[in-house]
Coordinates of C-alpha atoms in Angstrom, one line a residue:
Chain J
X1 CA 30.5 -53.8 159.1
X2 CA 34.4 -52.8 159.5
X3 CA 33.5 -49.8 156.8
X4 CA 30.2 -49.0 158.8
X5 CA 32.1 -48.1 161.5
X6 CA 35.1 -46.3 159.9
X7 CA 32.0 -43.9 157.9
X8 CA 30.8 -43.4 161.8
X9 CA 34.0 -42.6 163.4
X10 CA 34.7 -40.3 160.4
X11 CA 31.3 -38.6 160.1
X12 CA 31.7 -38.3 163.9
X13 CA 34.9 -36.5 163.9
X14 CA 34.3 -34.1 160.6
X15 CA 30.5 -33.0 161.1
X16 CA 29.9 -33.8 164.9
X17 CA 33.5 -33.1 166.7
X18 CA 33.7 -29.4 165.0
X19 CA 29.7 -28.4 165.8
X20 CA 30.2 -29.4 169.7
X21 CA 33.5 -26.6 169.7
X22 CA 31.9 -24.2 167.9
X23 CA 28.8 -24.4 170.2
X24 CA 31.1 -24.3 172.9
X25 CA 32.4 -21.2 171.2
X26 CA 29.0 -19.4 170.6
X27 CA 27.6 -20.3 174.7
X28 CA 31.1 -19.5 176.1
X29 CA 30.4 -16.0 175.4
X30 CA 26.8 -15.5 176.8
X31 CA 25.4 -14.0 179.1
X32 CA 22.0 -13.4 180.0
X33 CA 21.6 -10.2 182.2
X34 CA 18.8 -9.9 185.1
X35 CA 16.4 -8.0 182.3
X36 CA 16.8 -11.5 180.3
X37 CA 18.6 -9.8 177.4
X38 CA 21.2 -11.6 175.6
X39 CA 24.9 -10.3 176.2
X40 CA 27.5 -12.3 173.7
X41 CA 31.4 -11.4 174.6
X42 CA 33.8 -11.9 172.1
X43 CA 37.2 -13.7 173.7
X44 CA 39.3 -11.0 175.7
X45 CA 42.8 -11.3 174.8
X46 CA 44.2 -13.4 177.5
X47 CA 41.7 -16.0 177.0
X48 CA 43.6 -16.4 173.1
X49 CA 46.8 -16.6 174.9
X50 CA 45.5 -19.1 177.7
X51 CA 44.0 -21.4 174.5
X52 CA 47.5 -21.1 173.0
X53 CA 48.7 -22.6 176.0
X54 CA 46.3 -25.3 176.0
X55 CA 46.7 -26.2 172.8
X56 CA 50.1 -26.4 173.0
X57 CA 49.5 -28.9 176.3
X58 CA 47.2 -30.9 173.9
X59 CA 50.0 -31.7 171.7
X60 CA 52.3 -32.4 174.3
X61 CA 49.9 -34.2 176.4
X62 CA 49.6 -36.1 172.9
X63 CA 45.7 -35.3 173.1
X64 CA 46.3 -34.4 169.7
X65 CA 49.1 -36.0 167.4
X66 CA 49.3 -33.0 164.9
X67 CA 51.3 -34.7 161.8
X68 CA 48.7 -37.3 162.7
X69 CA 45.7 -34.9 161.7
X70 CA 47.8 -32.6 159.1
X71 CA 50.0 -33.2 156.6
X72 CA 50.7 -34.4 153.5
X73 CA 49.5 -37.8 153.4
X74 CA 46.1 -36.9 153.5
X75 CA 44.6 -35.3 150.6
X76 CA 42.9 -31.4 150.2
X77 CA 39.6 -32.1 151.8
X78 CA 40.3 -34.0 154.5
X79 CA 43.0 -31.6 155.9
X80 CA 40.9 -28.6 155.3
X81 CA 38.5 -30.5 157.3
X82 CA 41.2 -31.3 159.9
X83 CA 42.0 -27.9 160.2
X84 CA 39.0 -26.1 160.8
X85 CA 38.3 -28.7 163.3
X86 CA 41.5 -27.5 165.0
X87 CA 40.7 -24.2 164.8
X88 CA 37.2 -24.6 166.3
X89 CA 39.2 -26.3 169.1
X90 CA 41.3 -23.1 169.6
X91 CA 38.3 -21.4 169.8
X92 CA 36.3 -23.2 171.9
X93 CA 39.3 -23.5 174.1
X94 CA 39.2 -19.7 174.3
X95 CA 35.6 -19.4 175.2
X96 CA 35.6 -21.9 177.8
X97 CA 38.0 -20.0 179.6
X98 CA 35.6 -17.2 178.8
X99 CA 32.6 -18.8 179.8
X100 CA 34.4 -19.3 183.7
X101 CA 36.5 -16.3 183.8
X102 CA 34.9 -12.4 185.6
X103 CA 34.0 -10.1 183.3
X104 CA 36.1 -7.0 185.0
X105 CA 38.0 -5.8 187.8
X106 CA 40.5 -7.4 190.4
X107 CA 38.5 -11.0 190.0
X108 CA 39.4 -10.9 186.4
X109 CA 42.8 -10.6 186.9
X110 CA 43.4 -13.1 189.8
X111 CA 41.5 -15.6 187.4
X112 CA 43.6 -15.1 184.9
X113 CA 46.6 -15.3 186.5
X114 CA 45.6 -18.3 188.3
X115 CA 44.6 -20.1 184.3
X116 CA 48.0 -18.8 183.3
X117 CA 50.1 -20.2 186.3
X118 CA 48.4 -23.7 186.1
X119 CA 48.7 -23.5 182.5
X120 CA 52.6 -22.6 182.7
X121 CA 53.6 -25.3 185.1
X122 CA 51.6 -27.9 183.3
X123 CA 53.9 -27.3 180.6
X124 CA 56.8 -28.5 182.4
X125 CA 54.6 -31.4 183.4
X126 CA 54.1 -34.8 182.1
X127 CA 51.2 -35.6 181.2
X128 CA 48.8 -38.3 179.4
X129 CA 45.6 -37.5 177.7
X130 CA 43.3 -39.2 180.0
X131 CA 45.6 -36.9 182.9
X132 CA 45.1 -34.1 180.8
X133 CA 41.3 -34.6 180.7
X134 CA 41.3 -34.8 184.0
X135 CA 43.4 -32.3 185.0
X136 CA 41.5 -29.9 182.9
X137 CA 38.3 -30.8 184.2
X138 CA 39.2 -29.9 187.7
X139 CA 40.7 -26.7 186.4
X140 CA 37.3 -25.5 184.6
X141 CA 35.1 -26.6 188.0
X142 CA 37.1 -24.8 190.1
X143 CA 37.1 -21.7 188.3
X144 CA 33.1 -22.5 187.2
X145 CA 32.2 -23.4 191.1
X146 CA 34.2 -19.5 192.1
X147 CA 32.7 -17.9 189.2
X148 CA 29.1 -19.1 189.2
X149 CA 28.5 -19.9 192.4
X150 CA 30.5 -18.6 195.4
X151 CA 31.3 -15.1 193.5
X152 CA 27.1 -14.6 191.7
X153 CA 25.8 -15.8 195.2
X154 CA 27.8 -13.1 197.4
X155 CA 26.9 -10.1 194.4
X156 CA 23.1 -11.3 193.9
X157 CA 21.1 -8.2 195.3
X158 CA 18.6 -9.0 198.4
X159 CA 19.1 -12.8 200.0
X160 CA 19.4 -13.2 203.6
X161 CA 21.4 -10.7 205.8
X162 CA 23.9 -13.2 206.5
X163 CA 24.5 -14.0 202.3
X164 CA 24.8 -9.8 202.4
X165 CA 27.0 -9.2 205.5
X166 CA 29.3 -11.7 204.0
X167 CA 29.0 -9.9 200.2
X168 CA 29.4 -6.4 202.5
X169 CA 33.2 -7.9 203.8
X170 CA 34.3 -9.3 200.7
X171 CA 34.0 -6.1 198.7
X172 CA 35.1 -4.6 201.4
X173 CA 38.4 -6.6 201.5
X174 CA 38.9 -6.2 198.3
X175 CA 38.5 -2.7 198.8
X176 CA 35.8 -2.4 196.1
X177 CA 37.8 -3.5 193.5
X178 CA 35.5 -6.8 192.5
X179 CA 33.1 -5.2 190.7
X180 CA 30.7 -8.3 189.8
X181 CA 28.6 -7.7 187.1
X182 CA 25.1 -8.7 187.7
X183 CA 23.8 -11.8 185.4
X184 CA 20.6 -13.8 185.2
X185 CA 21.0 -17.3 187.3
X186 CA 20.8 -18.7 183.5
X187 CA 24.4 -17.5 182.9
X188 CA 25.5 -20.3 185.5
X189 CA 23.4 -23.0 183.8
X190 CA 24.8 -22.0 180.4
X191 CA 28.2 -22.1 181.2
X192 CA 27.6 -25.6 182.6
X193 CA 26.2 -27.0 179.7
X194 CA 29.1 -25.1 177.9
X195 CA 31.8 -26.6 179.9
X196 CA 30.0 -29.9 179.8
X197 CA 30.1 -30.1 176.1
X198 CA 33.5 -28.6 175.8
X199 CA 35.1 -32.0 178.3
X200 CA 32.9 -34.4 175.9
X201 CA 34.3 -32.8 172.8
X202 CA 37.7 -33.2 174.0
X203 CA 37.3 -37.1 175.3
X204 CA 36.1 -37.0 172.0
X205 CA 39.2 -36.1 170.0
X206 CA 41.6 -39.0 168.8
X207 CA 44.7 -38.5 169.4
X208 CA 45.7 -40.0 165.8
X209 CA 42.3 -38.9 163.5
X210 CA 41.8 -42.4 162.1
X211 CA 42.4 -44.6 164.9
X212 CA 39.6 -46.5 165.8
X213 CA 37.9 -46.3 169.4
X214 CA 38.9 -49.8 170.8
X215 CA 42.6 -49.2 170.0
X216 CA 43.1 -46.5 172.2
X217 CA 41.4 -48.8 175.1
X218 CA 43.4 -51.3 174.1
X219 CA 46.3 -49.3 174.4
X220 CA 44.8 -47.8 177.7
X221 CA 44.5 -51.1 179.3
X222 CA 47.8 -52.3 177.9
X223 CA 49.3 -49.8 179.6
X224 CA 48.1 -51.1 183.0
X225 CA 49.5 -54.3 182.6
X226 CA 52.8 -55.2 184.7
X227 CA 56.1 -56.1 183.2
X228 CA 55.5 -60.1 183.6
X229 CA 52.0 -59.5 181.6
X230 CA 53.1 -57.6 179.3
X231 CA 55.9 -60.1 177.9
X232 CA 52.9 -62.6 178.0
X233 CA 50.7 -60.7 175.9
X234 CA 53.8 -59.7 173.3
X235 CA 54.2 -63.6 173.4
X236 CA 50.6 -64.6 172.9
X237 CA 50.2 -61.9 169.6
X238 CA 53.8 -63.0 168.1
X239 CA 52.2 -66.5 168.8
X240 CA 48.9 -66.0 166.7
X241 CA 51.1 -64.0 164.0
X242 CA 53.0 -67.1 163.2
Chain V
X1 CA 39.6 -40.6 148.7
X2 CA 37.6 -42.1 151.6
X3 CA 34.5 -41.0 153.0
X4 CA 34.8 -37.4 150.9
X5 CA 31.5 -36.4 150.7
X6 CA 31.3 -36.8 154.6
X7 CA 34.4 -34.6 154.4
X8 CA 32.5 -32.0 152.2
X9 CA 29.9 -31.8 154.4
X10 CA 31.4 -31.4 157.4
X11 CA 33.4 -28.4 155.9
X12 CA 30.2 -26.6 154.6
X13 CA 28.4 -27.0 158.3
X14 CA 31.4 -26.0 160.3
X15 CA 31.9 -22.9 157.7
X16 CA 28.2 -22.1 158.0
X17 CA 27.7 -22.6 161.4
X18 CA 30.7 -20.6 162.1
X19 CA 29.7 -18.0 160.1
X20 CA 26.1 -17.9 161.9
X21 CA 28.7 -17.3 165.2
X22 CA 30.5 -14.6 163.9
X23 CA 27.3 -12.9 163.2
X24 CA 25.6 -13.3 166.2
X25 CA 28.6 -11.9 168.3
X26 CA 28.8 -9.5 165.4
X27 CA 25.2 -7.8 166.0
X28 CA 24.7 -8.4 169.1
X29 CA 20.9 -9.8 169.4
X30 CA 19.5 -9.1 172.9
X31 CA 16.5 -11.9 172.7
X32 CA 15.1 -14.8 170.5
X33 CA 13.2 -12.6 168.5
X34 CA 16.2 -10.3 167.3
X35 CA 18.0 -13.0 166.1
X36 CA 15.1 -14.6 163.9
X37 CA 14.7 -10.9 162.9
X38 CA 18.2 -10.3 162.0
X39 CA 18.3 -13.8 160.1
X40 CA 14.9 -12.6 158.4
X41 CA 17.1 -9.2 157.0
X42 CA 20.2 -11.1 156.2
X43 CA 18.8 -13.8 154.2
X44 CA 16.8 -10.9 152.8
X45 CA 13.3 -12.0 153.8
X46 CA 12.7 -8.9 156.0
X47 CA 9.4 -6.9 155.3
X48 CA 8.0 -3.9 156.6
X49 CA 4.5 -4.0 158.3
X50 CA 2.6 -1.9 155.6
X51 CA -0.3 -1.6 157.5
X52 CA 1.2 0.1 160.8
X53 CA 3.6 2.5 157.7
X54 CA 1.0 3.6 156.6
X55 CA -1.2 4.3 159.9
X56 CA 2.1 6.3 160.8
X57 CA 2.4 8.4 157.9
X58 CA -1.3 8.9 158.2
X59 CA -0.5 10.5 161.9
X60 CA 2.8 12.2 160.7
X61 CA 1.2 14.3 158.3
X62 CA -1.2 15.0 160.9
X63 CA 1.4 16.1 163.4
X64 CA 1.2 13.7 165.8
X65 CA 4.9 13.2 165.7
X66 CA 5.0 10.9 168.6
X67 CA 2.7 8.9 167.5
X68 CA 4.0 8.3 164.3
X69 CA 7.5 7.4 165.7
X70 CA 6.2 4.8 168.0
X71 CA 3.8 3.2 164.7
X72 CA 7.5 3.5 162.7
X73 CA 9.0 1.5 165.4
X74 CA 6.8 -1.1 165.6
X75 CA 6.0 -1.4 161.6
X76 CA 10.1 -1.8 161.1
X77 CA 11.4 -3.7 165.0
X78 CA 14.4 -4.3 163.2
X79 CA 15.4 -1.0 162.1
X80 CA 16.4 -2.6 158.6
X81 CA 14.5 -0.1 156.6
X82 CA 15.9 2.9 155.7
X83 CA 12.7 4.8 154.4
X84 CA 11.2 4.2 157.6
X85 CA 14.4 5.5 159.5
X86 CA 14.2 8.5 157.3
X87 CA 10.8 9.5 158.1
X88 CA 11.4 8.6 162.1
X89 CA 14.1 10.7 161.7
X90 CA 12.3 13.6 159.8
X91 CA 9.6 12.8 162.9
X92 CA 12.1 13.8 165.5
X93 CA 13.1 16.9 163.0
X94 CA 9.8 18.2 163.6
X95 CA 8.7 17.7 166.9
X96 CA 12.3 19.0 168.1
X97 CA 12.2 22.1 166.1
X98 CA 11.3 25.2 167.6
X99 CA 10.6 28.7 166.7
X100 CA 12.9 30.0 169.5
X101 CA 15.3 27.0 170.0
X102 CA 15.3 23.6 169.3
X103 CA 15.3 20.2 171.1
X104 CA 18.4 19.1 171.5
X105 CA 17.9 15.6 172.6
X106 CA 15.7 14.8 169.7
X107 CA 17.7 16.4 167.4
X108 CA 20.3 13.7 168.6
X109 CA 17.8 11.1 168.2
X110 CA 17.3 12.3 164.6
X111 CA 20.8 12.1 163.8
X112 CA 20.9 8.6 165.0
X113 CA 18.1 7.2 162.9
X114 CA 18.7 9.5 159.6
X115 CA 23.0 7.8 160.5
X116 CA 20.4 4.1 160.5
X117 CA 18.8 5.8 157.1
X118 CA 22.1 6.3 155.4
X119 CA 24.0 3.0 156.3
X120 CA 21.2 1.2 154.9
X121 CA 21.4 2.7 151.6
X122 CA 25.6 2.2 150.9
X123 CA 24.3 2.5 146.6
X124 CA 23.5 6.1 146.8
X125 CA 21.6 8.6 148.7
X126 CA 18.4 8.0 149.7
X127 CA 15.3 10.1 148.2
X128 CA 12.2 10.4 149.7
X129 CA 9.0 12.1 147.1
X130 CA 6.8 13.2 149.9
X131 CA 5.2 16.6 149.0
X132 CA 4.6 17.4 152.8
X133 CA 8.2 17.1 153.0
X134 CA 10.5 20.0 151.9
X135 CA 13.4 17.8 152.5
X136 CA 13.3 14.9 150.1
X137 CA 16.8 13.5 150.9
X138 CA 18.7 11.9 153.9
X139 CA 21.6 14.1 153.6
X140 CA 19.6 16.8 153.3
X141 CA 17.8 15.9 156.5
X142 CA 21.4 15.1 158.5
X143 CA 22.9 18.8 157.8
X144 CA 19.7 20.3 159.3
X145 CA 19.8 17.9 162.3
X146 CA 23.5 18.7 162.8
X147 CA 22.8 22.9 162.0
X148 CA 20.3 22.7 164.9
X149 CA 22.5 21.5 167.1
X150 CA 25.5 23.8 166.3
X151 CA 26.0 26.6 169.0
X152 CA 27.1 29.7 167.4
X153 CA 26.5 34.0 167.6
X154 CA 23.8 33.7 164.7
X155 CA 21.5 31.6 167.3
X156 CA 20.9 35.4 168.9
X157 CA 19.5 37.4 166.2
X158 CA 16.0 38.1 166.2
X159 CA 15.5 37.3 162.8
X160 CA 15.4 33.7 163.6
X161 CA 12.2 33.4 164.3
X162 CA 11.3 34.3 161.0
X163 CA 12.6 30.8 160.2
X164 CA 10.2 28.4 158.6
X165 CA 10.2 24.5 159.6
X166 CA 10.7 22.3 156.6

């Protein structure tokens, strides 16, 4: 039973973890223009450094213990394995920030600087995994709700005169520097389900590769406890050990 | 070592799968049906539809250029054929060429699919034995493509007209 569930946990983090980030990698990119033509854009440049930054909050965040999952206590194939996972983190990292970020002018670059001032402060921050997780999810709503729904409902041509008087004033404020490119209402629904399976791939990621699931709620709930409870609970194990 | 074969495994999908990625973003399908296509010619499954070839060489020979391009098109969607590109190319050859002057913007269009021709046939140069033809090879066909484009003072003599299509 014990092994069933070590084959799951390990099948689940091998074969299953790396396909959600790479399908997070391969629908972070797409777009679907109004003529329902598939548009796939590779990561720009800043979205690499932004992942950089992100993985580099994962391991301090401990999100990911990295002599944990490389290193030389584990054989060839397994860090090979651990790797690639890794890298299809980086990548799917990158193309989340993809999948919520303009394509071009001025809105691309107040994005970006508003990832890469989050993702600077957060380095100086102290942080958890589940605070991390959380922390992150806010980040990719905000910029998903801006992108896909305030910003593609002011650019979408015809609507009321109201929805087009207020897209009239903002590129005028802007002083017709947004240029919005025009995408098919699917784009928002793919970068949903692309953002959505990027947050489940990470609350799937152990921390430590071949920890089982209960010990991190364990640990989680463990870490709730107040300083009375906690000498009780020491007590009660060193009590069952001898 | 533990679970190894789940290890393996893993490593082959994420490889292939990533792979698969790479591609896609690589060639840049614009629907469903260009990326089953484009799987078709890189798994090396791709076939030309024989029938509508045929019904296009059929109306090239008889000078229905147009015609013939569109039946091209159709008979090879995935422009993975480098015969086919040749003689869409030859196509746009003909119907641009002129006794007086020639059409520039199908001359271009020729250039683009006789450029498809020779990328598809990186071994050597391609050679086509069609005795309508009086070019028989893609290189062939590219220099007179890109000599009918060319401006220069030799477009003004009067001799010119003398000039036979190939």
């Amino acid at each position: 039973m014990r092994d069933d569930a070590a084959r799951r946990r390990t099948a689940s983090r091998v074969i299953l973890l790396p396909l959600v980030f790479l399908t997070v990698a391969l629908l972070g990119g797409m777009r679907v223009t109004p003529d329902r033509a598939f548009v796939f854009l590779p990561p720009p440049l800043i979205t690499l450094v932004m992942a950089a930054l992100l993985a580099s909050l994962f391991l301090r965040g401990r999100l990911v213990k990295l002599d944990a999952w490389l290193g030389s206590r584990h054989g060839v194939l397994v860090n090979v394995s651990h790797a690639l996972t890794l890298i299809a983190l980086f990548f799917a990292s990158a193309q989340a920030f993809n999948s919520v970020l303009p394509e071009q002018g001025l809105l691309h670059w107040m994005f970006a600087f508003f990832f890469l001032w989050t993702l600077w402060n957060d380095q100086f921050s102290a942080f958890d995994p589940r605070r991390l997780l959380r922390s992150l999810g806010v980040l990719f709503g905000t910029a998903f709700v801006l992108k896909h729904m305030i910003m593609a409902g002011l650019s979408a041509p015809g609507g009321s005169w109201t929805r087009r008087l207020a897209g009239m004033v903002f590129e005028g404020l802007s002083l017709g520097t947004l240029d919005v490119p025009a995408v098919a209402p699917a784009t928002g629904y793919i970068s949903f389900f692309t953002l959505a399976l990027y947050v489940i791939g990470l609350a799937l990621v152990a921390p430590t590769p071949d920890e089982p699931g209960e010990v991190r709620l364990l640990l989680h709930e463990a870490s709730r406890l107040g300083p009375t409870e906690r000498r009780a609970l020491r007590e009660a194990l060193e009590e069952e050990r001898s | 070592m533990r679970h190894a074969l789940l290890h393996a495994t893993g490593i082959t999908a994420t490889l292939v799968y990533a792979g698969a990625i790479v591609w896609v973003y690589a060639t840049q399908p614009r629907t469903f049906q260009d990326v089953t296509q484009g799987a078709r010619v890189a798994a090396g499954a791709y076939k030309v539809d024989s029938a509508r070839y045929d019904t296009a060489l059929s109306l090239f020979h008889r000078g229905a250029f147009r015609a013939a391009r569109g039946e091209w098109e159709r008979a090879d969607p995935a422009r993975a054929d480098a015969r086919t590109q040749f003689y869409i190319a030859y196509a746009f050859y003909r119907e641009g060429w002129g006794r007086l002057y020639h059409d520039d913007a199908l001359y271009g269009q020729g250039l683009q699919a006789v450029d498809r021709a020779l990328a598809l046939t990186p071994a050597g140069s391609l050679i086509v034995d069609d005795p309508d033809l009086k070019m028989h090879t893609a290189a062939e066909l590219k220099a007179e493509l890109e000599k009918g484009r060319e401006r220069s003072w030799g477009d003004l003599n009067p001799m010119r007209v003398l000039e036979e299509r190939k």
